[in-house]
PDB file of C-alpha atoms in Angstrom:
ATOM      1  CA  MET A  27     102.361 112.876  98.662  1.00 52.00           C
ATOM      2  CA  TYR A  28      98.903 113.716  97.261  1.00 54.00           C
ATOM      3  CA  LYS A  29      99.505 111.805  94.029  1.00 51.00           C
ATOM      4  CA  LYS A  30     100.818 108.736  95.830  1.00 51.00           C
ATOM      5  CA  LEU A  31      97.843 108.702  98.175  1.00 53.00           C
ATOM      6  CA  ILE A  32      95.197 109.070  95.457  1.00 53.00           C
ATOM      7  CA  LEU A  33      96.883 106.371  93.367  1.00 50.00           C
ATOM      8  CA  LEU A  34      96.810 104.054  96.383  1.00 52.00           C
ATOM      9  CA  LEU A  35      93.097 104.730  96.802  1.00 56.00           C
ATOM     10  CA  VAL A  36      92.284 104.183  93.120  1.00 58.00           C
ATOM     11  CA  THR A  37      94.252 100.933  93.039  1.00 56.00           C
ATOM     12  CA  LEU A  38      92.714  99.649  96.270  1.00 57.00           C
ATOM     13  CA  VAL A  39      89.130 100.241  95.152  1.00 60.00           C
ATOM     14  CA  LEU A  40      89.594  98.875  91.637  1.00 61.00           C
ATOM     15  CA  THR A  41      91.322  95.751  92.943  1.00 59.00           C
ATOM     16  CA  ALA A  42      87.953  94.684  94.280  1.00 59.00           C
ATOM     17  CA  GLN A  43      85.811  96.067  91.464  1.00 60.00           C
ATOM     18  CA  LEU A  44      87.672  94.643  88.479  1.00 57.00           C
ATOM     19  CA  THR A  45      87.167  91.083  89.707  1.00 53.00           C
ATOM     20  CA  GLY A  46      83.393  91.403  90.052  1.00 50.00           C
ATOM     21  CA  CYS A  47      80.283  92.016  87.998  1.00 43.00           C
ATOM     22  CA  GLY A  48      76.678  93.097  88.482  1.00 40.00           C
ATOM     23  CA  ASN A  49      75.288  96.144  90.258  1.00 41.00           C
ATOM     24  CA  LYS A  50      72.119  95.337  92.208  1.00 39.00           C
ATOM     25  CA  LYS A  51      71.904  94.812  95.940  1.00 44.00           C
ATOM     26  CA  ASP A  52      69.459  92.476  97.646  1.00 40.00           C
ATOM     27  CA  GLN A  53      66.452  94.292  99.052  1.00 34.00           C
ATOM     28  CA  GLU A  54      66.599  94.388 102.842  1.00 36.00           C
ATOM     29  CA  SER A  55      66.588  96.929 105.634  1.00 31.00           C
ATOM     30  CA  THR A  56      69.844  98.635 106.571  1.00 33.00           C
ATOM     31  CA  ASP A  57      71.473  98.044 109.918  1.00 36.00           C
ATOM     32  CA  VAL A  58      75.003  99.137 110.644  1.00 40.00           C
ATOM     33  CA  GLU A  59      78.256  97.702 111.901  1.00 44.00           C
ATOM     34  CA  SER A  60      81.756  98.972 112.694  1.00 48.00           C
ATOM     35  CA  ALA A  61      84.315  99.343 109.917  1.00 51.00           C
ATOM     36  CA  VAL A  62      87.154  98.881 112.390  1.00 47.00           C
ATOM     37  CA  ASP A  63      85.793  96.188 114.659  1.00 44.00           C
ATOM     38  CA  ASN A  64      83.422  94.061 112.594  1.00 47.00           C
ATOM     39  CA  SER A  65      83.608  90.920 114.709  1.00 38.00           C
ATOM     40  CA  THR A  66      79.801  91.015 114.983  1.00 35.00           C
ATOM     41  CA  ALA A  67      79.327  91.619 111.260  1.00 42.00           C
ATOM     42  CA  ASP A  68      76.430  89.246 110.668  1.00 44.00           C
ATOM     43  CA  SER A  69      74.954  89.130 114.166  1.00 39.00           C
ATOM     44  CA  ASP A  70      71.302  90.102 114.520  1.00 38.00           C
ATOM     45  CA  ASN A  71      71.845  90.735 118.233  1.00 33.00           C
ATOM     46  CA  ASP A  72      74.345  93.589 117.902  1.00 34.00           C
ATOM     47  CA  GLN A  73      72.549  96.115 115.718  1.00 34.00           C
ATOM     48  CA  ILE A  74      73.084  99.853 116.089  1.00 32.00           C
ATOM     49  CA  ASP A  75      70.483 102.517 115.431  1.00 35.00           C
ATOM     50  CA  VAL A  76      72.074 104.951 112.981  1.00 35.00           C
ATOM     51  CA  ASN A  77      70.099 107.771 114.585  1.00 36.00           C
ATOM     52  CA  GLU A  78      72.021 107.211 117.833  1.00 40.00           C
ATOM     53  CA  LEU A  79      75.422 107.557 116.183  1.00 40.00           C
ATOM     54  CA  PRO A  80      77.330 110.867 116.375  1.00 44.00           C
ATOM     55  CA  ALA A  81      76.463 113.109 113.433  1.00 43.00           C
ATOM     56  CA  LEU A  82      79.245 114.357 111.196  1.00 51.00           C
ATOM     57  CA  PRO A  83      79.676 118.050 112.100  1.00 49.00           C
ATOM     58  CA  GLY A  84      80.351 120.897 109.735  1.00 50.00           C
ATOM     59  CA  THR A  85      83.389 123.101 109.893  1.00 46.00           C
ATOM     60  CA  GLU A  86      83.483 125.279 113.021  1.00 49.00           C
ATOM     61  CA  ASP A  87      86.050 128.065 112.859  1.00 53.00           C
ATOM     62  CA  ASP A  88      86.071 128.598 116.623  1.00 61.00           C
ATOM     63  CA  GLU A  89      86.574 124.917 117.468  1.00 76.00           C
ATOM     64  CA  PRO A  90      90.175 123.896 118.241  1.00 88.00           C
ATOM     65  CA  THR A  91      91.787 121.292 116.010  1.00 91.00           C
ATOM     66  CA  VAL A  92      92.890 118.042 117.635  1.00 89.00           C
ATOM     67  CA  TYR A  93      95.528 115.598 116.396  1.00 93.00           C
ATOM     68  CA  GLU A  94      95.774 112.397 118.426  1.00 94.00           C
ATOM     69  CA  PRO A  95      96.692 108.804 117.466  1.00 94.00           C
ATOM     70  CA  ALA A  96      93.442 107.164 116.399  1.00 96.00           C
ATOM     71  CA  ASP A  97      91.778 105.078 113.707  1.00 96.00           C
ATOM     72  CA  LEU A  98      88.807 106.236 111.670  1.00 95.00           C
ATOM     73  CA  SER A  99      85.671 104.174 112.118  1.00 95.00           C
ATOM     74  CA  CYS A 100      82.143 104.203 110.748  1.00 95.00           C
ATOM     75  CA  ALA A 101      78.964 102.154 110.723  1.00 95.00           C
ATOM     76  CA  LEU A 102      78.802  99.813 107.739  1.00 95.00           C
ATOM     77  CA  PRO A 103      75.557  99.007 105.913  1.00 96.00           C
ATOM     78  CA  LYS A 104      74.281  95.606 106.941  1.00 95.00           C
ATOM     79  CA  GLY A 105      75.802  92.750 104.972  1.00 96.00           C
ATOM     80  CA  PHE A 106      79.179  94.374 104.301  1.00 96.00           C
ATOM     81  CA  LYS A 107      82.227  92.470 105.527  1.00 94.00           C
ATOM     82  CA  ALA A 108      86.012  92.528 105.157  1.00 93.00           C
ATOM     83  CA  LEU A 109      87.284  91.155 101.847  1.00 90.00           C
ATOM     84  CA  SER A 110      89.577  88.215 102.514  1.00 90.00           C
ATOM     85  CA  GLY A 111      93.189  88.943 101.657  1.00 88.00           C
ATOM     86  CA  GLU A 112      92.636  92.669 101.034  1.00 85.00           C
ATOM     87  CA  GLU A 113      93.224  94.791 104.129  1.00 88.00           C
ATOM     88  CA  GLY A 114      90.984  97.844 104.344  1.00 89.00           C
ATOM     89  CA  ILE A 115      88.380  96.701 101.797  1.00 91.00           C
ATOM     90  CA  TYR A 116      84.805  95.781 102.701  1.00 94.00           C
ATOM     91  CA  VAL A 117      82.329  94.216 100.254  1.00 94.00           C
ATOM     92  CA  TYR A 118      78.707  93.133 100.292  1.00 95.00           C
ATOM     93  CA  LYS A 119      77.971  89.512 101.146  1.00 94.00           C
ATOM     94  CA  THR A 120      76.967  88.693  97.532  1.00 94.00           C
ATOM     95  CA  TYR A 121      80.331  89.879  96.160  1.00 91.00           C
ATOM     96  CA  PRO A 122      81.366  89.543  93.341  1.00 88.00           C
ATOM     97  CA  LYS A 123      77.773  89.665  92.056  1.00 91.00           C
ATOM     98  CA  ASP A 124      77.516  93.068  93.739  1.00 93.00           C
ATOM     99  CA  ILE A 125      80.893  94.808  93.469  1.00 90.00           C
ATOM    100  CA  SER A 126      80.086  97.778  95.694  1.00 94.00           C
ATOM    101  CA  THR A 127      83.043  98.471  97.976  1.00 93.00           C
ATOM    102  CA  ILE A 128      84.017 100.437 101.067  1.00 95.00           C
ATOM    103  CA  SER A 129      87.740 101.060 101.509  1.00 93.00           C
ATOM    104  CA  TYR A 130      89.879 102.567 104.259  1.00 93.00           C
ATOM    105  CA  VAL A 131      93.394 103.895 103.656  1.00 91.00           C
ATOM    106  CA  ILE A 132      95.854 105.475 106.113  1.00 92.00           C
ATOM    107  CA  SER A 133      98.879 107.310 104.741  1.00 89.00           C
ATOM    108  CA  GLU A 134     101.671 108.624 106.961  1.00 89.00           C
ATOM    109  CA  SER A 135     102.465 112.253 106.106  1.00 86.00           C
ATOM    110  CA  ASP A 136     102.469 115.639 107.802  1.00 85.00           C
ATOM    111  CA  GLU A 137     101.157 117.333 104.636  1.00 89.00           C
ATOM    112  CA  ASP A 138      97.549 118.455 105.150  1.00 92.00           C
ATOM    113  CA  ILE A 139      95.519 116.633 102.515  1.00 90.00           C
ATOM    114  CA  THR A 140      92.565 118.943 103.136  1.00 92.00           C
ATOM    115  CA  GLN A 141      94.490 121.774 101.456  1.00 92.00           C
ATOM    116  CA  MET A 142      94.096 120.013  98.134  1.00 93.00           C
ATOM    117  CA  THR A 143      91.750 121.919  95.817  1.00 95.00           C
ATOM    118  CA  LYS A 144      88.903 120.413  93.838  1.00 96.00           C
ATOM    119  CA  ASP A 145      90.812 120.909  90.571  1.00 97.00           C
ATOM    120  CA  GLU A 146      93.968 119.307  92.009  1.00 94.00           C
ATOM    121  CA  TYR A 147      91.994 116.303  93.205  1.00 93.00           C
ATOM    122  CA  LYS A 148      90.280 115.839  89.825  1.00 95.00           C
ATOM    123  CA  LYS A 149      93.543 116.200  87.889  1.00 94.00           C
ATOM    124  CA  MET A 150      95.439 113.726  90.038  1.00 89.00           C
ATOM    125  CA  MET A 151      92.727 111.086  89.934  1.00 90.00           C
ATOM    126  CA  GLU A 152      92.623 111.316  86.152  1.00 93.00           C
ATOM    127  CA  GLU A 153      96.436 111.173  85.902  1.00 91.00           C
ATOM    128  CA  ASP A 154      96.524 108.161  88.199  1.00 87.00           C
ATOM    129  CA  PHE A 155      94.016 106.230  86.088  1.00 88.00           C
ATOM    130  CA  LEU A 156      96.164 106.959  83.039  1.00 91.00           C
ATOM    131  CA  ASP A 157      99.437 106.023  84.764  1.00 88.00           C
ATOM    132  CA  ALA A 158      98.114 102.856  86.408  1.00 84.00           C
ATOM    133  CA  TYR A 159      95.794 101.487  83.719  1.00 86.00           C
ATOM    134  CA  GLY A 160      96.496 103.459  80.525  1.00 91.00           C
ATOM    135  CA  ASP A 161      92.905 104.724  80.455  1.00 92.00           C
ATOM    136  CA  GLU A 162      91.815 108.333  80.009  1.00 95.00           C
ATOM    137  CA  VAL A 163      89.084 108.775  82.616  1.00 94.00           C
ATOM    138  CA  ASP A 164      86.932 111.880  83.027  1.00 97.00           C
ATOM    139  CA  VAL A 165      86.267 112.342  86.753  1.00 96.00           C
ATOM    140  CA  LYS A 166      83.125 114.385  87.379  1.00 98.00           C
ATOM    141  CA  ILE A 167      83.088 115.936  90.858  1.00 98.00           C
ATOM    142  CA  HIS A 168      79.554 116.766  92.034  1.00 98.00           C
ATOM    143  CA  SER A 169      80.468 118.165  95.453  1.00 98.00           C
ATOM    144  CA  TYR A 170      83.657 119.028  97.322  1.00 98.00           C
ATOM    145  CA  ASP A 171      82.935 120.221 100.848  1.00 97.00           C
ATOM    146  CA  LYS A 172      84.924 120.868 104.009  1.00 96.00           C
ATOM    147  CA  VAL A 173      83.868 118.865 107.081  1.00 97.00           C
ATOM    148  CA  ARG A 174      85.048 118.237 110.641  1.00 96.00           C
ATOM    149  CA  VAL A 175      85.300 114.800 112.218  1.00 97.00           C
ATOM    150  CA  ASP A 176      86.036 114.760 115.948  1.00 96.00           C
ATOM    151  CA  LYS A 177      87.727 118.186 115.700  1.00 95.00           C
ATOM    152  CA  ARG A 178      89.838 117.131 112.710  1.00 97.00           C
ATOM    153  CA  ASN A 179      89.688 118.808 109.297  1.00 96.00           C
ATOM    154  CA  GLY A 180      88.395 116.869 106.342  1.00 96.00           C
ATOM    155  CA  ILE A 181      86.881 117.004 102.874  1.00 97.00           C
ATOM    156  CA  ARG A 182      83.752 115.200 101.660  1.00 98.00           C
ATOM    157  CA  ILE A 183      83.698 114.452  97.915  1.00 97.00           C
ATOM    158  CA  LYS A 184      80.979 113.008  95.680  1.00 98.00           C
ATOM    159  CA  LEU A 185      82.037 112.061  92.173  1.00 96.00           C
ATOM    160  CA  GLU A 186      81.510 109.702  89.278  1.00 97.00           C
ATOM    161  CA  TYR A 187      83.591 108.340  86.427  1.00 95.00           C
ATOM    162  CA  ASP A 188      83.393 105.855  83.542  1.00 95.00           C
ATOM    163  CA  PHE A 189      85.994 103.098  83.586  1.00 91.00           C
ATOM    164  CA  LYS A 190      86.180 100.055  81.304  1.00 89.00           C
ATOM    165  CA  GLY A 191      82.655 100.776  80.055  1.00 92.00           C
ATOM    166  CA  VAL A 192      81.119 100.993  83.537  1.00 91.00           C
ATOM    167  CA  THR A 193      79.949 104.141  85.361  1.00 95.00           C
ATOM    168  CA  TYR A 194      80.964 104.301  89.021  1.00 94.00           C
ATOM    169  CA  GLU A 195      79.673 106.618  91.757  1.00 96.00           C
ATOM    170  CA  GLN A 196      81.882 107.375  94.722  1.00 96.00           C
ATOM    171  CA  LEU A 197      81.655 109.109  98.095  1.00 97.00           C
ATOM    172  CA  ASN A 198      85.041 109.913  99.659  1.00 95.00           C
ATOM    173  CA  TYR A 199      86.062 111.354 103.013  1.00 96.00           C
ATOM    174  CA  MET A 200      89.641 112.593 103.437  1.00 95.00           C
ATOM    175  CA  ILE A 201      90.502 113.424 107.061  1.00 96.00           C
ATOM    176  CA  PHE A 202      93.816 114.913 108.238  1.00 96.00           C
ATOM    177  CA  ASN A 203      95.103 113.733 111.631  1.00 96.00           C
ATOM    178  CA  GLY A 204      98.443 115.431 112.260  1.00 94.00           C
ATOM    179  CA  ASP A 205     100.985 113.076 110.703  1.00 93.00           C
ATOM    180  CA  GLU A 206      98.434 110.860 108.950  1.00 94.00           C
ATOM    181  CA  SER A 207      95.766 111.169 106.267  1.00 93.00           C
ATOM    182  CA  HIS A 208      92.711 108.933 106.621  1.00 95.00           C
ATOM    183  CA  ILE A 209      90.549 108.176 103.584  1.00 93.00           C
ATOM    184  CA  MET A 210      87.223 106.346 103.669  1.00 95.00           C
ATOM    185  CA  SER A 211      85.824 105.636 100.207  1.00 95.00           C
ATOM    186  CA  PHE A 212      82.382 104.270  99.269  1.00 96.00           C
ATOM    187  CA  THR A 213      82.023 103.073  95.658  1.00 94.00           C
ATOM    188  CA  GLN A 214      79.201 101.544  93.641  1.00 95.00           C
ATOM    189  CA  GLU A 215      78.173 101.087  90.046  1.00 94.00           C
ATOM    190  CA  ALA A 216      75.775 103.838  89.005  1.00 95.00           C
ATOM    191  CA  ASP A 217      72.264 103.314  90.429  1.00 91.00           C
ATOM    192  CA  ALA A 218      73.260 100.199  92.371  1.00 95.00           C
ATOM    193  CA  GLY A 219      71.119 101.417  95.258  1.00 96.00           C
ATOM    194  CA  TRP A 220      73.710 101.860  98.005  1.00 97.00           C
ATOM    195  CA  MET A 221      74.372 105.584  98.014  1.00 97.00           C
ATOM    196  CA  ASP A 222      71.769 106.493 100.663  1.00 97.00           C
ATOM    197  CA  ASP A 223      73.265 103.839 102.941  1.00 97.00           C
ATOM    198  CA  PHE A 224      76.776 105.036 102.143  1.00 97.00           C
ATOM    199  CA  GLU A 225      75.828 108.582 103.114  1.00 97.00           C
ATOM    200  CA  LYS A 226      74.460 107.319 106.435  1.00 97.00           C
ATOM    201  CA  SER A 227      77.760 105.526 107.020  1.00 97.00           C
ATOM    202  CA  GLY A 228      79.626 108.729 106.239  1.00 97.00           C
ATOM    203  CA  GLU A 229      77.540 110.608 108.767  1.00 96.00           C
ATOM    204  CA  SER A 230      78.662 108.127 111.449  1.00 97.00           C
ATOM    205  CA  LEU A 231      82.402 108.662 110.933  1.00 97.00           C
ATOM    206  CA  HIS A 232      84.365 109.065 114.159  1.00 97.00           C
ATOM    207  CA  PHE A 233      87.842 108.392 115.497  1.00 97.00           C
ATOM    208  CA  VAL A 234      88.669 105.599 117.937  1.00 96.00           C
ATOM    209  CA  ALA A 235      91.764 106.116 120.092  1.00 95.00           C
ATOM    210  CA  ARG A 236      94.550 103.559 119.638  1.00 92.00           C
TER     211      ARG A 236
END
């Protein structure tokens, strides 16, 4: 299950990236929008203060774990919108000039993805690049931390890799919700300028009941 899920994530993100070029975002202040309901994506009248959003909590051993049907949501940096024809992928409004992407994947499985170790994650990502694209990719994991999102276990991962001559930086959240694994992935070319905004989006992660 792990391998299939990571391959799905790699393929989903690179689908958007391989069709674009460039790595610089326009300079403007960051507002935020919903990754699940982005009907007000470019409205100046429906802005949310990131400081008012629920903070992503750390792991609490004495807090009960909850598994309930829900979708993962977060606040998107201003200017990101759904990519037409690609469910679960969000891109900046100047795409494909700026190929930074935010992706959301749900995989049905009762296997707890948060039990995956750092070494297992690294190995499977590298194997999936080789299997899918024939490229040997060295995935460098900078952090691999346990988190809790609305009483659900998760892992927060920061990594980078070189692919097709380009260095990418990525922030991933993998959250286990009973019979589903939810993955939110934020990807940019190295030094594109989005990572601070991506981290703010990650801090706003929460589940919305179905």
